[in-house]
Amino acid sequence: MKGLQEKVKEIKSGKLTATKNVANFLKKIDEKNKDLNIYLHLNSEALKQAEEIDLKIKNKKSVGKLAGLCVAVKSCISVKGLITNCASKVLEDYVSPYDATVIKKLREEDAIILGMVNMDEFACGGSGETSAFGPTKNPVNTQLIPGGSSSGPGAAVAADFCDFSLGSDTGGSIRNPASHCGVVGLKPTYGAVSRYGLLDLCMSLDTIGPLAKTVEDSQFIFDIIKGQDNFDTTTKEETEIKIKKKYTIGLVDVKKYAKPEVASLIEERTKKLAKKEGYEIKKISLPLDISLETYYLLVYVEFFSATRKYDGRRFGKKIEDFAGHEVLRRILGGSEISRAEFKGKYYREALKARAFIRQQFETLFKEVDLIILPTVPRTAHKIGEEITVEEMYAYDIFTVLVNIAGVAAMSVPAGLVDKKPIGLQIISPQFHENWIFDLGKKLE
Ligand code: GLN
C-alpha cells in the first residue's frame, strides 16, 4: 500500500497534483456518500486550495509536509468557516469562527480540509447511530454499524473518502470505529495533542487523534499534530522515547467479557508476534469490572456541566429542546448525580476509582512494556438492531480504562470474526506512542 509520505512526494514532484487528489476523492464522495452518509458538509474551497498548492509547487516555492493531502474532520473539531455541529440539531448551522489547534497545524503543512464528517451526537455513542442526521454506514458491509462515536472518520478512511481523518476519543471513540471499519486508530496520551477547539464531551478524558490506513501513516500525522500548546494547559512536549529491541507484553485475560472468537483471535495474533520477535508474554488482568461504572459517572457529570453553555442564547439552540435520546439521558443523569444535596458524593467516588485505576496501570507498567487486548469485545451489530443501553455501553469496556488512566492506545486491524473486522488494541505508558507504532508495524 502506498503511504501518505510517498503520496506527498508524488504531489511535490508533479507526478500527481493536489487538484487531482481532491478531484478523485470528490468523485467517489459524489457517487457513494448518499448511501454511506459519511460527509455532512464539504469544504467548497477545497479545489481552490489545492490549485494554490499546485501553483506553489510549480513555482518552486516551498510547501508543507502534508502538501495536497485530504483530511476528513469529525464534526466536533472546530474548522473555521465550516459547520461544526457535533451531528446535532442543537448546533445544526453553527459555523466555527476559528480553527482548532490540530487544524491549524494541518493547514500549516498544506493539508486540505475536505469536509466535516458524521458522528454520534456530541460524541455520545458507540455505533454512529445517534447522529441527528442519520446513521453512518460501514463501508466494509453497509448493513453494519461502523462503530462510534467517530463513525464518520472511521468510515471515511475505510471508504477511501480521504487520505486520513481526525477523530476524538473520550472512552474509545477513535479505536472502536477503527476496529469495526478495519483501519488504524490512535488515541494519544492525554496531553500529547491539544484539545483547543474540540467541543467537549468530558474534558478530563477527551483526546484528539488520527485514523488512517496504516500505522506508519498514523505516526506521520501524530508527529505533526502533537505538542505543547498555550491554548491547552494540559498539553506537554513529548520527550523522544527510544524503541526497544524486545518488549515484554502483558496479555489481558478477557474471557469473562469478550466473545470467545474475538478473545482467541487476539491471543493468537499476540502469541505469533511474540514468537517471531522473541518477546516475552505475561498474562495480566485489568480492573475491567469497574471500568464502565467509573467512566460513565465521570462522563455524565462532566458532560452535564459541558452542556450548560448550550442554553440557546449564545450557540445554536437550547440543548434540552433539540437533542436526541442519548444526549438527554446523560444530561438528566448528570444533573441527578450532581444534585446539591449529594455534595459531590458520586463524582468523588468516581475520582477515587480513577486514582485506583491509574495506580493499577503504573504498577503493571513496571512489569510489562505494552499491554494487548481486543479493542472491542464483540463484532458489530446491524444498523437499527435493537440493543440495550448496557449492551451499547459494553462496546467500550476494553477502551475506557485507557482514557481514565490518561495513557496511549491504538487499534490495529487483526483479522475477521464472522466476516467482520476486529481490532487489536496496544496500550503504552504515557508519552510512549513510539513503542505502540513500533509494535503496530510488526503486527500489520
Ligand atoms: N461510547 C462512549 C460513550 O458513549 C465513548 C464515547 C467517546 O469516546 N467519545 O461515552
CSV table of C-alpha atoms in Angstrom, one decimal, residues 15-193:
chain,number,residue,atom,x,y,z
A,15,LYS,CA,3.5,13.1,-10.8
A,16,LEU,CA,0.2,13.7,-9.0
A,17,THR,CA,-1.4,17.1,-8.4
A,18,ALA,CA,-3.2,18.3,-5.3
A,19,THR,CA,-6.1,19.2,-7.6
A,20,LYS,CA,-6.3,15.7,-9.0
A,21,ASN,CA,-6.1,14.3,-5.5
A,22,VAL,CA,-9.0,16.4,-4.3
A,23,ALA,CA,-11.0,15.7,-7.5
A,24,ASN,CA,-10.5,11.9,-7.1
A,25,PHE,CA,-12.0,12.0,-3.7
A,26,LEU,CA,-14.8,14.3,-4.6
A,27,LYS,CA,-15.8,12.0,-7.4
A,28,LYS,CA,-16.0,9.0,-5.1
A,29,ILE,CA,-17.9,11.0,-2.5
A,30,ASP,CA,-20.3,12.2,-5.1
A,31,GLU,CA,-21.0,8.7,-6.2
A,32,LYS,CA,-21.3,7.0,-2.8
A,33,ASN,CA,-21.8,9.5,0.0
A,34,LYS,CA,-25.6,9.5,-0.3
A,35,ASP,CA,-25.6,5.8,0.6
A,36,LEU,CA,-22.8,5.8,3.2
A,37,ASN,CA,-23.8,9.1,4.9
A,38,ILE,CA,-20.2,9.9,5.9
A,39,TYR,CA,-19.7,13.6,5.0
A,40,LEU,CA,-22.2,16.1,6.5
A,41,HIS,CA,-20.5,19.1,4.8
A,42,LEU,CA,-17.9,19.5,2.2
A,43,ASN,CA,-15.4,22.4,2.1
A,44,SER,CA,-16.4,24.3,-1.0
A,45,GLU,CA,-12.9,25.9,-1.1
A,46,ALA,CA,-11.0,22.5,-1.3
A,47,LEU,CA,-10.3,22.6,-5.0
A,48,LYS,CA,-9.2,26.3,-4.9
A,49,GLN,CA,-6.9,25.5,-2.0
A,50,ALA,CA,-5.4,22.6,-4.0
A,51,GLU,CA,-4.8,24.8,-7.0
A,52,GLU,CA,-2.9,27.2,-4.8
A,53,ILE,CA,-0.7,24.4,-3.6
A,54,ASP,CA,-0.1,23.2,-7.1
A,55,LEU,CA,0.8,26.7,-8.1
A,56,LYS,CA,3.3,27.0,-5.3
A,57,ILE,CA,4.9,23.7,-6.4
A,58,LYS,CA,5.0,24.8,-10.0
A,59,ASN,CA,6.8,28.0,-9.0
A,60,LYS,CA,9.3,26.0,-6.9
A,61,LYS,CA,8.1,27.6,-3.7
A,62,SER,CA,8.3,25.5,-0.5
A,63,VAL,CA,5.2,23.6,0.6
A,64,GLY,CA,4.4,21.7,3.8
A,65,LYS,CA,4.8,18.0,4.8
A,66,LEU,CA,1.2,17.3,4.0
A,67,ALA,CA,1.0,19.2,0.7
A,68,GLY,CA,-2.2,18.3,-1.0
A,69,LEU,CA,-3.4,15.5,1.3
A,70,CYS,CA,-7.1,15.5,2.1
A,71,VAL,CA,-8.5,15.3,5.6
A,72,ALA,CA,-12.0,14.4,6.9
A,73,VAL,CA,-12.7,16.0,10.2
A,74,LYS,CA,-15.1,14.8,12.9
A,75,SER,CA,-17.9,17.4,13.3
A,76,CYS,CA,-16.8,18.3,16.9
A,77,ILE,CA,-13.4,19.7,15.9
A,78,SER,CA,-13.6,23.4,15.0
A,79,VAL,CA,-12.7,24.3,11.5
A,80,LYS,CA,-13.0,27.9,10.6
A,81,GLY,CA,-15.8,28.6,8.1
A,82,LEU,CA,-17.2,25.1,8.2
A,83,ILE,CA,-20.3,23.8,10.1
A,84,THR,CA,-19.1,22.2,13.3
A,85,ASN,CA,-22.4,20.8,14.6
A,86,CYS,CA,-21.5,17.7,16.5
A,87,ALA,CA,-24.1,15.9,14.4
A,88,SER,CA,-26.8,17.6,16.4
A,89,LYS,CA,-29.8,19.8,15.6
A,90,VAL,CA,-28.7,21.9,18.6
A,91,LEU,CA,-25.8,23.3,16.5
A,92,GLU,CA,-27.2,22.5,13.1
A,93,ASP,CA,-26.0,25.6,11.3
A,94,TYR,CA,-23.2,26.6,13.7
A,95,VAL,CA,-20.2,27.8,11.7
A,96,SER,CA,-17.0,27.8,13.7
A,97,PRO,CA,-15.2,31.2,13.8
A,98,TYR,CA,-11.8,29.7,14.5
A,99,ASP,CA,-9.6,26.7,13.8
A,100,ALA,CA,-8.8,24.1,16.5
A,101,THR,CA,-5.0,23.9,17.1
A,102,VAL,CA,-4.8,20.5,15.3
A,103,ILE,CA,-6.5,22.1,12.2
A,104,LYS,CA,-4.1,25.0,12.3
A,105,LYS,CA,-1.2,22.6,12.4
A,106,LEU,CA,-2.5,20.6,9.5
A,107,ARG,CA,-3.1,23.7,7.4
A,108,GLU,CA,0.4,25.0,8.2
A,109,GLU,CA,1.7,21.8,6.5
A,110,ASP,CA,-0.6,22.4,3.5
A,111,ALA,CA,-3.2,19.7,4.2
A,112,ILE,CA,-6.6,20.3,2.7
A,113,ILE,CA,-9.7,20.0,4.9
A,114,LEU,CA,-12.1,18.2,2.6
A,115,GLY,CA,-15.1,18.3,4.9
A,116,MET,CA,-16.8,17.6,8.2
A,117,VAL,CA,-18.0,14.1,8.8
A,118,ASN,CA,-20.8,12.3,10.7
A,119,MET,CA,-20.5,11.1,14.3
A,120,ASP,CA,-22.7,10.2,17.3
A,121,GLU,CA,-24.4,13.3,18.6
A,122,PHE,CA,-22.0,15.2,20.8
A,123,ALA,CA,-19.8,12.1,20.7
A,124,CYS,CA,-22.3,10.2,22.9
A,125,GLY,CA,-22.4,6.7,21.5
A,126,GLY,CA,-20.5,3.8,20.2
A,127,SER,CA,-22.2,2.9,17.0
A,128,GLY,CA,-22.7,6.0,14.9
A,129,GLU,CA,-26.4,5.7,15.2
A,130,THR,CA,-27.2,8.6,17.5
A,131,SER,CA,-26.4,11.3,14.9
A,132,ALA,CA,-29.3,13.6,14.3
A,133,PHE,CA,-28.5,13.3,10.6
A,134,GLY,CA,-28.9,9.6,10.2
A,135,PRO,CA,-26.5,6.7,10.9
A,136,THR,CA,-23.2,6.4,9.1
A,137,LYS,CA,-22.9,3.1,7.3
A,138,ASN,CA,-19.9,0.8,7.5
A,139,PRO,CA,-18.1,0.7,4.1
A,140,VAL,CA,-17.0,-2.9,4.8
A,141,ASN,CA,-20.6,-4.0,5.0
A,142,THR,CA,-23.3,-1.3,4.7
A,143,GLN,CA,-25.7,-3.3,6.9
A,144,LEU,CA,-23.4,-3.0,9.9
A,145,ILE,CA,-22.6,-0.1,12.2
A,146,PRO,CA,-19.2,1.5,11.6
A,147,GLY,CA,-18.7,2.0,15.3
A,148,GLY,CA,-18.6,5.3,17.1
A,149,SER,CA,-18.6,7.9,18.1
A,150,SER,CA,-16.1,8.8,15.3
A,151,SER,CA,-18.2,6.9,12.8
A,152,GLY,CA,-17.5,9.3,10.0
A,153,PRO,CA,-13.7,9.4,10.5
A,154,GLY,CA,-13.6,5.6,10.6
A,155,ALA,CA,-15.8,5.1,7.6
A,156,ALA,CA,-14.2,7.9,5.6
A,157,VAL,CA,-10.8,6.1,5.8
A,158,ALA,CA,-12.4,2.7,5.0
A,159,ALA,CA,-14.4,4.1,2.1
A,160,ASP,CA,-11.3,5.9,0.7
A,161,PHE,CA,-13.0,9.2,1.0
A,162,CYS,CA,-9.9,11.0,2.4
A,163,ASP,CA,-6.2,10.4,2.9
A,164,PHE,CA,-6.7,10.4,6.7
A,165,SER,CA,-9.1,11.7,9.3
A,166,LEU,CA,-9.3,13.2,12.7
A,167,GLY,CA,-11.5,11.9,15.4
A,168,SER,CA,-11.9,12.3,19.2
A,169,ASP,CA,-11.7,9.6,21.8
A,170,THR,CA,-13.2,10.0,25.3
A,171,GLY,CA,-13.8,6.4,26.1
A,172,GLY,CA,-13.0,4.6,22.8
A,173,SER,CA,-14.4,6.7,20.1
A,174,ILE,CA,-11.4,6.5,17.8
A,175,ARG,CA,-10.4,2.9,18.5
A,176,ASN,CA,-13.9,1.5,18.3
A,177,PRO,CA,-14.7,2.6,14.8
A,178,ALA,CA,-11.2,1.8,13.7
A,179,SER,CA,-11.8,-1.7,14.9
A,180,HIS,CA,-15.2,-2.1,13.1
A,181,CYS,CA,-14.0,-0.5,9.9
A,182,GLY,CA,-10.7,-2.3,9.7
A,183,VAL,CA,-8.5,0.8,9.9
A,184,VAL,CA,-5.8,2.1,12.3
A,185,GLY,CA,-6.9,4.5,15.1
A,186,LEU,CA,-4.7,6.2,17.6
A,187,LYS,CA,-5.8,7.6,21.0
A,188,PRO,CA,-2.8,9.6,22.1
A,189,THR,CA,-1.7,10.2,25.7
A,190,TYR,CA,-3.9,12.7,27.5
A,191,GLY,CA,-2.0,16.0,26.9
A,192,ALA,CA,0.0,14.9,23.9
A,193,VAL,CA,-2.3,16.6,21.4
